[in-house]
C-alpha cells in the first residue's frame, strides 16, 4: 500500500494523539507538517492520512483504522472483544461534544485567540468552562470510576480513547498555571490518569508535546512582561501568529 503519509499540526490535540500512537506502536510513516491540507482533507482539518488509495480524516477514525490495519498492535489499544470495544467507541463519541468542546474553546477564548488573529472572548470562555468542568466531573465520577484500572472504562492499559482525551487535556498546559491548577486540581483521578497515560507512552508522549511546552514558556514570558509593564502584548498583534 505504500508508506503511510500523515498530515499534522502538532499544536492540534488530535494530531498529537495520532503521532504518539504511531510512535509507540512502531508504525512507519512520513509526517507532513501543515496548517491545513485542502487536497487531503476536504474539511480542512488535521490530522489526515493517506495510505495507499485511502484518504482519511477525523482523528478517532484514523486511530481505529491504524489499530486495525497494522499488524502487531497490542489488543488493548482497540480491543477485539466486542463489549470492550463498544465502551471505547462510546467514550470517544462522548468526547467530541463534551470534553473537546469545553477544552478547546476555553483555551482559545482565554489564551490562544490572539495567536489565531482573533480577540479573546470572556463570555464564550465562561460558557466553555461550564462544559469543561462538567466533562471533568463525568470523567472523574463515571468514565474513571472503575476498580483502579488506571485507564478509561476500567482498563489496565491505555486505549485509543485514553490517548485522544489525554492529549485534549494537555492543551490546558498553555493556560496560566494558577488557572490550570484551579480547573484540574479537584479531579484527582483525572490527574492520575493523565500521568498513567504519559508514563505508558513515553518517551514519545513528551517528544510530541514539546511544541506545547515551548508555547507555554513563551506565554509565561509574555505574562511576565505584561505584569511588569501593565500592557498586554496581544493587543499589539496585527494578525495571526505562530506563537
XYZ file of C-alpha atoms in Angstrom:
243
model
C 0.000 0.000 0.000
C 2.996 2.282 0.224
C 4.254 4.269 3.161
C 1.698 5.925 5.417
C 1.603 9.710 4.999
C 0.352 11.774 7.896
C -0.592 15.445 7.648
C -0.315 17.087 11.061
C -0.026 20.277 13.017
C 1.467 19.466 16.424
C -0.471 22.294 18.045
C -3.533 20.213 17.190
C -4.506 17.904 20.042
C -5.844 15.168 17.685
C -2.659 15.336 15.596
C -0.575 14.675 18.678
C -2.677 11.653 19.637
C -2.231 10.047 16.215
C 1.505 10.797 16.157
C 2.054 9.275 19.595
C 0.052 6.185 18.675
C 2.223 5.591 15.618
C 5.467 6.169 17.502
C 4.516 3.890 20.398
C 3.456 1.103 18.054
C 6.373 1.358 15.639
C 4.258 2.328 12.633
C 6.470 3.708 9.885
C 5.113 6.963 8.472
C 6.053 10.204 6.794
C 4.973 13.248 8.768
C 3.982 16.224 6.631
C 3.655 19.295 8.805
C 0.892 21.619 7.635
C -1.659 24.040 8.992
C -4.440 22.957 6.645
C -4.314 20.411 3.801
C -7.120 21.100 1.353
C -6.115 18.404 -1.096
C -6.051 15.667 1.528
C -8.888 16.692 3.817
C -11.869 18.474 2.249
C -12.950 19.649 5.721
C -9.606 21.475 6.077
C -8.678 19.807 9.348
C -5.705 17.906 10.696
C -4.776 15.180 11.207
C -5.349 13.499 7.880
C -3.682 10.411 6.446
C -3.041 8.887 3.062
C -2.439 5.138 2.975
C -2.494 3.649 -0.485
C -5.766 4.742 -2.077
C -7.269 5.681 1.289
C -7.558 9.323 2.315
C -8.913 9.650 5.825
C -9.619 12.479 8.245
C -11.049 12.671 11.792
C -8.617 11.519 14.451
C -10.827 8.854 16.031
C -11.448 7.239 12.646
C -7.694 7.393 11.954
C -6.800 5.812 15.306
C -9.300 2.990 14.817
C -8.014 2.398 11.285
C -4.372 2.304 12.361
C -5.120 -0.054 15.258
C -6.941 -2.387 12.856
C -4.875 -2.138 9.686
C -1.347 -2.647 11.006
C -0.019 -5.904 12.413
C 1.493 -6.207 15.839
C -0.719 -3.597 17.530
C -1.492 -4.669 21.094
C -5.149 -5.523 21.604
C -5.622 -3.066 24.470
C -5.479 -0.120 22.078
C -8.735 -1.117 20.354
C -9.981 -4.415 21.823
C -11.319 -7.182 19.614
C -13.770 -8.254 22.330
C -16.992 -6.510 21.328
C -18.220 -5.264 24.698
C -14.853 -3.664 25.497
C -14.688 -2.166 22.012
C -18.204 -0.762 22.395
C -17.190 1.021 25.588
C -14.193 2.564 23.838
C -16.436 3.733 20.988
C -18.903 5.152 23.497
C -16.379 7.300 25.317
C -14.884 8.552 22.031
C -18.352 9.596 20.837
C -18.885 11.398 24.148
C -15.539 13.148 23.824
C -16.420 15.251 20.768
C -19.402 17.149 22.152
C -18.213 17.292 25.754
C -14.542 17.294 26.728
C -13.239 18.506 23.371
C -15.908 21.174 23.055
C -15.159 22.547 26.508
C -11.362 22.288 26.479
C -10.620 23.669 23.040
C -12.994 26.604 23.356
C -11.807 27.510 26.843
C -8.152 27.533 25.769
C -8.886 29.581 22.659
C -11.111 32.175 24.303
C -8.867 32.684 27.355
C -5.391 32.305 25.876
C -4.752 31.411 22.241
C -7.191 33.641 20.343
C -4.673 36.471 19.694
C -2.238 33.979 18.132
C -5.046 32.978 15.774
C -5.793 36.558 14.796
C -8.901 36.694 16.989
C -9.998 38.593 20.076
C -10.260 36.979 23.483
C -13.909 36.343 24.345
C -14.617 36.238 28.101
C -18.318 35.427 27.605
C -17.520 32.444 25.375
C -14.825 31.367 27.860
C -17.377 31.256 30.678
C -19.657 29.001 28.650
C -16.751 26.782 27.612
C -15.608 26.460 31.212
C -19.034 25.144 32.214
C -18.752 22.396 29.592
C -15.147 21.652 30.552
C -15.879 21.331 34.275
C -18.944 19.193 33.600
C -16.807 16.938 31.399
C -14.077 16.625 34.028
C -16.696 15.647 36.593
C -18.057 12.985 34.224
C -14.541 11.643 33.732
C -13.898 11.565 37.469
C -17.246 10.091 38.520
C -18.145 7.830 35.596
C -15.540 7.058 32.956
C -12.728 6.607 35.513
C -14.923 5.160 38.256
C -13.698 1.573 37.999
C -11.716 -0.670 40.307
C -8.488 1.313 39.934
C -7.757 0.026 36.442
C -5.873 3.235 35.793
C -7.440 3.996 32.427
C -10.843 4.676 30.902
C -13.581 2.051 31.220
C -11.632 0.256 33.978
C -8.914 -0.906 31.603
C -5.443 -1.663 32.937
C -3.690 -0.434 29.772
C -4.371 2.572 27.542
C -6.737 2.541 24.594
C -7.013 4.929 21.651
C -9.644 6.778 23.723
C -7.213 7.401 26.588
C -4.607 8.780 24.232
C -7.068 11.018 22.409
C -8.588 12.505 25.533
C -5.367 12.972 27.492
C -3.894 14.850 24.531
C -7.006 17.020 24.670
C -6.406 17.897 28.309
C -2.711 18.545 27.688
C -3.775 21.666 25.784
C -4.519 23.195 29.194
C -0.736 23.430 29.654
C -0.812 26.780 27.844
C -3.082 28.343 30.470
C -1.831 30.472 33.316
C -0.613 27.906 35.849
C -2.973 29.132 38.556
C -5.925 28.802 36.197
C -4.848 25.341 35.079
C -4.479 24.218 38.687
C -7.863 25.686 39.609
C -9.518 23.676 36.851
C -7.732 20.339 37.215
C -6.694 20.012 40.867
C -10.142 18.943 42.203
C -10.086 15.887 39.935
C -7.559 13.501 41.450
C -8.475 10.505 39.278
C -8.169 12.619 36.151
C -4.718 13.857 37.178
C -3.535 10.308 37.897
C -4.979 9.098 34.592
C -3.053 11.778 32.704
C 0.158 10.617 34.383
C -0.654 6.954 33.714
C -1.089 7.677 30.011
C 2.045 9.792 29.881
C 4.075 7.020 31.540
C 2.639 4.315 29.283
C 3.538 6.202 26.109
C 6.838 7.885 26.997
C 9.301 8.937 25.652
C 7.076 9.632 22.641
C 4.452 11.485 24.672
C 6.949 14.099 25.838
C 8.659 14.433 22.466
C 5.408 15.089 20.605
C 4.265 17.575 23.255
C 7.499 19.599 23.106
C 5.828 22.186 20.886
C 3.201 22.753 23.569
C 5.824 23.232 26.255
C 7.596 25.806 24.062
C 4.358 27.725 23.599
C 3.731 27.539 27.344
C 7.157 29.060 28.045
C 6.613 31.886 25.558
C 3.191 32.680 27.020
C 4.674 32.720 30.533
C 7.262 35.238 29.343
C 4.511 37.363 27.791
C 2.519 37.295 31.036
C 5.605 38.324 32.996
C 6.167 41.298 30.665
C 2.507 42.246 30.992
C 2.811 42.201 34.788
C 5.904 44.440 34.619
C 4.659 46.967 32.056
C 0.900 46.834 32.544
C 0.343 46.354 28.796
C -0.982 43.308 27.028
C 1.264 42.165 24.125
C -1.729 40.507 22.453
C -3.249 43.936 21.885
C -0.342 44.787 19.568
C -0.678 41.698 17.419
C -1.782 42.697 13.951
C -2.705 39.273 12.661
C -2.315 35.549 13.034
C 0.884 34.423 14.704
C 2.580 31.088 15.164
C 3.431 31.789 18.861
